[in-house]
XYZ file of C-alpha atoms in Angstrom:
409
model
C 0.000 0.000 0.000
C 1.231 3.470 -0.886
C 3.116 5.079 1.951
C 1.351 3.145 4.707
C 2.321 4.340 8.164
C 1.576 2.158 11.198
C 1.693 2.991 14.881
C 3.649 0.834 17.340
C 0.415 -0.643 18.603
C -0.208 -2.063 15.125
C -3.237 0.080 14.306
C -3.181 1.629 10.824
C -2.699 5.389 10.976
C -3.120 8.059 8.356
C -1.252 6.582 5.328
C 1.099 9.540 4.897
C 4.791 9.475 5.780
C 5.323 11.752 8.763
C 7.982 14.449 8.750
C 10.323 12.269 10.810
C 9.764 9.157 8.684
C 10.257 11.195 5.539
C 13.685 12.426 6.670
C 14.800 8.943 7.746
C 14.002 7.838 4.203
C 13.192 4.153 4.661
C 10.106 4.673 2.493
C 12.360 5.248 -0.523
C 13.327 1.559 -0.444
C 9.860 0.655 -1.718
C 9.274 3.689 -3.925
C 10.055 3.259 -7.637
C 11.963 6.503 -8.164
C 12.125 7.399 -11.841
C 9.353 4.985 -12.841
C 7.162 6.067 -15.741
C 4.425 4.701 -17.969
C 3.125 5.315 -21.454
C 0.663 8.204 -21.470
C -1.907 5.956 -23.168
C -1.542 3.221 -20.522
C -5.128 2.111 -19.903
C -4.221 0.652 -16.502
C -4.016 4.256 -15.231
C -7.565 4.882 -16.416
C -8.742 1.644 -14.797
C -7.117 2.623 -11.496
C -8.699 6.078 -11.512
C -12.088 4.617 -12.391
C -11.925 2.319 -9.359
C -10.758 5.227 -7.217
C -13.723 7.236 -8.484
C -16.122 4.441 -7.504
C -14.530 4.175 -4.050
C -14.976 7.899 -3.437
C -18.476 8.297 -4.848
C -19.937 5.354 -2.945
C -18.295 6.207 0.385
C -20.781 7.695 2.839
C -18.254 9.975 4.549
C -17.090 11.407 1.214
C -20.565 12.798 0.497
C -20.030 15.399 3.212
C -17.198 16.986 1.201
C -18.219 18.646 -2.103
C -14.569 19.127 -3.110
C -13.791 15.427 -2.686
C -16.943 14.444 -4.562
C -15.949 16.788 -7.395
C -12.610 15.003 -7.613
C -14.407 11.654 -7.571
C -16.508 12.668 -10.560
C -13.516 14.094 -12.402
C -11.445 10.907 -12.273
C -14.178 8.775 -13.851
C -13.229 6.852 -16.982
C -15.353 9.102 -19.221
C -13.762 12.290 -17.853
C -10.210 11.002 -18.263
C -11.006 9.811 -21.795
C -12.143 13.326 -22.677
C -8.921 14.796 -21.282
C -6.745 12.291 -23.156
C -8.594 12.929 -26.407
C -7.229 16.485 -26.398
C -3.805 15.074 -27.382
C -3.889 13.309 -30.742
C -0.302 12.026 -30.284
C -0.883 10.425 -26.882
C 0.418 7.072 -28.175
C 3.836 8.696 -28.739
C 4.045 10.081 -25.213
C 5.199 8.816 -21.822
C 5.886 10.259 -18.416
C 9.202 11.945 -17.662
C 9.780 9.917 -14.482
C 9.169 11.025 -10.902
C 7.313 14.295 -10.368
C 7.313 15.981 -6.952
C 4.162 17.921 -6.063
C 4.204 20.663 -3.411
C 0.544 20.949 -2.408
C -0.883 24.159 -0.917
C -1.526 24.179 2.819
C -5.025 25.664 2.687
C -6.895 23.755 -0.061
C -7.698 20.215 1.159
C -8.124 18.310 -2.122
C -5.761 20.286 -4.371
C -3.078 17.628 -3.831
C -5.342 15.009 -5.425
C -5.814 17.002 -8.638
C -2.073 17.654 -8.827
C -1.378 13.943 -8.364
C -3.909 13.098 -11.072
C -2.081 15.415 -13.505
C 1.122 13.477 -12.921
C -0.501 10.044 -13.117
C -2.438 10.612 -16.335
C 0.728 11.904 -18.028
C 2.477 8.663 -17.014
C 4.704 9.707 -14.116
C 5.468 8.280 -10.698
C 4.662 10.841 -8.015
C 5.770 12.098 -4.618
C 3.190 14.433 -3.065
C 4.282 16.755 -0.228
C 1.037 17.076 1.739
C -0.226 19.881 4.010
C 0.701 19.380 7.661
C -2.733 20.689 8.633
C -5.234 17.867 9.133
C -8.182 17.854 6.732
C -10.751 15.064 7.041
C -11.323 14.835 3.281
C -7.567 14.730 2.648
C -7.084 11.810 5.015
C -10.089 10.002 3.559
C -8.854 10.494 -0.005
C -5.411 9.050 0.800
C -6.968 6.116 2.648
C -9.192 5.290 -0.326
C -6.235 5.650 -2.697
C -4.307 3.104 -0.617
C -7.235 0.679 -0.607
C -7.535 0.783 -4.379
C -3.747 0.538 -4.858
C -3.725 -2.599 -2.675
C -5.999 -4.465 -5.108
C -4.098 -7.100 -7.172
C -5.199 -5.667 -10.526
C -3.594 -2.348 -9.604
C -0.210 -3.689 -8.550
C 2.482 -1.103 -9.092
C 0.610 2.088 -8.302
C 1.421 1.788 -4.598
C 5.165 1.783 -5.263
C 4.821 4.610 -7.807
C 3.035 6.953 -5.381
C 4.146 8.410 -2.056
C 2.321 10.839 0.224
C 4.728 12.631 2.540
C 5.029 15.533 4.939
C 8.188 17.509 5.571
C 9.628 20.609 7.167
C 9.785 23.768 5.087
C 13.558 23.543 4.502
C 13.850 19.760 4.548
C 17.279 18.516 3.328
C 15.637 15.287 2.152
C 13.059 17.169 0.086
C 15.701 19.419 -1.472
C 17.816 16.363 -2.358
C 14.851 14.639 -4.015
C 13.963 17.764 -5.995
C 17.546 17.840 -7.301
C 17.014 14.332 -8.727
C 13.376 14.451 -9.827
C 12.291 14.685 -13.447
C 9.427 17.070 -12.659
C 8.267 19.593 -10.051
C 4.842 21.144 -9.461
C 4.565 23.905 -6.852
C 1.311 25.366 -5.540
C 1.713 28.239 -3.112
C 2.327 31.888 -2.489
C 4.818 33.964 -4.434
C 7.511 33.496 -1.782
C 7.052 29.706 -1.851
C 7.344 29.685 -5.635
C 10.520 31.773 -5.580
C 12.116 29.489 -3.004
C 11.504 26.344 -5.035
C 12.559 28.038 -8.273
C 15.971 28.718 -6.738
C 16.669 25.097 -5.758
C 19.053 22.932 -7.831
C 17.189 20.725 -10.333
C 17.801 17.854 -12.707
C 19.054 19.344 -16.022
C 15.866 18.250 -17.819
C 13.458 18.828 -14.952
C 10.007 19.923 -16.137
C 8.585 22.589 -13.844
C 5.184 24.192 -13.257
C 4.562 26.919 -10.682
C 1.218 28.225 -9.505
C 1.780 31.416 -7.474
C -0.695 33.840 -5.902
C -3.748 34.533 -8.062
C -7.049 36.330 -7.441
C -10.515 35.964 -8.972
C -13.793 37.795 -9.551
C -17.486 37.159 -10.143
C -19.883 38.849 -12.558
C -23.567 38.800 -11.544
C -26.381 40.098 -13.717
C -28.660 42.166 -11.458
C -31.642 41.504 -13.692
C -31.052 37.739 -13.608
C -30.837 37.728 -9.811
C -34.091 39.687 -9.551
C -35.977 37.445 -11.991
C -35.069 33.950 -10.749
C -37.437 31.894 -8.591
C -36.660 31.158 -4.944
C -35.419 27.630 -5.691
C -33.003 28.993 -8.306
C -31.873 31.671 -5.856
C -31.113 28.979 -3.286
C -29.143 27.090 -5.934
C -27.171 30.262 -6.701
C -26.365 30.653 -3.003
C -25.161 27.039 -2.825
C -22.951 27.465 -5.889
C -21.541 30.763 -4.628
C -20.898 29.168 -1.235
C -18.966 26.310 -2.878
C -16.832 28.832 -4.771
C -16.003 30.913 -1.700
C -16.968 29.947 1.850
C -16.189 26.262 1.361
C -12.479 27.140 1.369
C -12.721 30.514 3.164
C -11.757 32.174 -0.149
C -8.273 30.712 0.156
C -8.409 29.205 -3.330
C -6.896 31.343 -6.077
C -10.125 30.835 -8.055
C -12.423 31.994 -5.237
C -13.870 35.428 -6.091
C -13.457 38.366 -3.745
C -14.336 41.088 -6.263
C -18.012 41.137 -7.318
C -19.206 42.949 -10.439
C -22.940 43.756 -10.457
C -24.176 44.478 -13.983
C -27.265 46.680 -14.355
C -28.532 50.158 -13.608
C -28.231 51.596 -10.105
C -31.688 50.591 -8.869
C -31.364 47.075 -10.303
C -27.974 46.520 -8.708
C -29.152 47.737 -5.315
C -32.260 45.544 -5.342
C -30.333 42.504 -6.610
C -27.655 42.942 -3.959
C -30.229 43.048 -1.187
C -32.010 39.960 -2.459
C -28.830 37.941 -3.011
C -27.012 38.799 0.221
C -30.189 38.297 2.298
C -30.652 34.843 0.791
C -26.983 33.954 1.208
C -27.051 35.128 4.831
C -29.961 32.769 5.543
C -28.081 29.928 3.816
C -24.916 30.604 5.821
C -26.893 30.560 9.050
C -27.758 26.915 8.382
C -24.499 25.646 6.897
C -21.500 27.802 7.798
C -19.457 28.301 10.939
C -16.237 30.275 10.737
C -13.441 29.176 13.038
C -12.986 31.608 15.998
C -9.338 32.118 15.094
C -10.359 32.983 11.531
C -12.859 35.509 12.897
C -10.066 37.258 14.735
C -7.882 37.110 11.636
C -10.690 38.654 9.577
C -10.914 41.596 11.966
C -7.158 42.027 11.816
C -7.378 41.958 8.022
C -9.903 44.803 8.098
C -7.542 46.826 10.275
C -4.768 46.156 7.770
C -7.063 47.283 4.948
C -7.778 50.512 6.787
C -4.071 51.098 7.142
C -3.460 50.308 3.459
C -6.153 52.740 2.328
C -4.936 55.408 4.782
C -8.402 55.884 6.146
C -11.484 54.232 7.551
C -12.811 51.150 5.803
C -16.591 50.977 5.659
C -17.919 47.461 6.134
C -21.593 46.557 5.771
C -22.531 45.205 9.197
C -25.993 43.876 8.330
C -24.678 40.315 8.169
C -22.481 38.300 10.492
C -20.384 36.514 7.873
C -20.807 38.732 4.803
C -18.519 41.744 4.949
C -19.129 44.044 1.986
C -16.654 46.705 0.870
C -17.143 49.429 -1.742
C -13.784 51.247 -1.889
C -12.315 50.041 -5.206
C -8.810 51.083 -4.127
C -8.864 47.919 -1.983
C -9.180 45.535 -4.912
C -5.489 44.583 -4.755
C -5.720 43.671 -1.059
C -6.218 40.145 0.263
C -9.898 39.548 1.053
C -10.932 36.313 2.778
C -13.433 34.837 5.227
C -16.519 36.323 3.556
C -15.092 39.702 2.545
C -16.207 41.028 -0.850
C -15.519 44.226 -2.755
C -18.571 45.214 -4.837
C -18.465 47.264 -8.031
C -21.490 48.289 -10.123
C -21.106 48.281 -13.906
C -23.487 48.953 -16.791
C -21.419 47.421 -19.583
C -18.980 44.523 -19.787
C -16.324 46.883 -21.187
C -16.002 48.401 -17.701
C -14.549 45.163 -16.315
C -10.968 45.032 -17.738
C -9.655 48.217 -16.042
C -10.818 46.817 -12.680
C -9.084 43.441 -13.025
C -5.897 42.794 -11.077
C -2.565 41.867 -12.724
C -2.761 38.356 -11.306
C -6.445 37.753 -12.084
C -7.204 34.097 -12.790
C -10.916 33.181 -12.885
C -14.080 35.118 -13.672
C -17.283 33.337 -12.641
C -20.574 34.502 -14.126
C -24.275 34.315 -13.390
C -26.907 35.514 -15.839
C -24.242 36.314 -18.418
C -22.968 33.583 -20.756
C -19.203 32.995 -20.375
C -18.834 32.842 -24.161
C -20.457 36.270 -24.458
C -18.069 37.700 -21.881
C -15.056 36.239 -23.676
C -16.172 37.367 -27.131
C -16.811 40.888 -25.844
C -13.616 41.281 -23.844
C -11.081 38.855 -25.371
C -8.762 41.632 -26.531
C -8.571 43.017 -22.955
C -8.493 39.858 -20.819
C -4.761 39.243 -20.845
C -4.679 37.947 -17.265
C -7.831 35.827 -17.224
C -7.317 32.078 -17.630
C -10.881 30.912 -16.991
C -14.435 32.207 -17.477
C -16.902 29.732 -15.962
C -20.384 29.757 -14.369
C -20.788 30.477 -10.652
C -20.361 27.174 -8.840
C -17.459 25.991 -10.961
C -14.680 28.209 -9.629
C -12.995 25.308 -7.843
C -13.445 22.797 -10.668
C -9.991 21.657 -11.713
C -8.769 19.847 -14.769
C -5.584 19.170 -16.677
C -5.731 22.693 -18.121
C -4.822 25.175 -15.397
C -3.484 28.719 -15.395
C -3.339 28.611 -19.184
C -1.189 25.450 -19.302
C -2.019 22.033 -20.774
C -0.579 19.886 -17.993
C -0.929 16.563 -19.811
C 1.252 17.873 -22.627
C 3.736 19.577 -20.304
C 4.311 16.550 -18.055
C 4.487 13.938 -20.781
C 7.491 13.366 -23.036
C 6.864 13.039 -26.761
C 8.995 10.660 -28.795
C 9.252 11.605 -32.457
C 8.860 8.507 -34.615
C 9.622 8.329 -38.353
């Protein structure tokens, strides 16, 4: 089983190599460093299909929308669609071992990163968050169970889940040997890993700090029925509150499209409905509440003045000073901007803008209208799909990047 860790009492623990075990390095004796497969190896698809079944049928997994999303994504049909994007897949294989540095604040991001490496044909070492997430532990446990099945022999030795210190000598040594490196994290994290010695042909992908926005049609919000409004609240919640807006694709800047009276009425209806939804489903950690207040104080300092926050709601903090759009907004903090036309959006976007979610406005229409001015936008998707991940991310085709093409003939 992949990276199975057992306590002295013999009871199976979380199947991730602890920081201490990682540094000792005994796990490397059973890990197939440098192993790779053909990118059209159907045994990878079969493994992911069984992993999908294990996730989707597990009762505990149903409590985690992000884990369920991953379960749906790694179905056979989804992977087939991804592989079909490369017509020369039969001439491709993995580079070898890819090391993935997962972000500390997005529970299931590590699984999508791992999937990128597996589908391309690589063996993978995943440096996991040290923070305990229930869905993360469940995902790794289910992965181990599937990898232990006889028909999937090999995947256990080609996959390792580890934890390490920030400046781990063992991790740095492995990165110097690995054929690939994927880093998810803040700008400082990216710069640190960029500076490390690498294999001469190491393939690298870095995903630094990004920010995202949402575009809501005021008219659409005013016209929808109550059931559709509830669905909008659920989708918006999944994009934002589910991860406390820590995901780079979670919007913190909200564009309301319409005239002044429409935007005001739509805002009231939407935020009132979302507030009721949050009252039934959301509970912000007390430490995060304190951090949110400290963030507001920092915003006030950054803007050299008082920051006005709408206090009508407990966990919806609305800002209107557009000079704050470059500041970090989390834990239910949103900057709202009214617009009449789509052409007003580009000047308001940040340099590191990633995703624009839309409601009541077709993403294709937004792209066609603004494509000459959307240099920083990588995704335009409906509200509710901000956290959907695939093998195309931040403008890169990861399956192509992390597979090696052999020219034949």
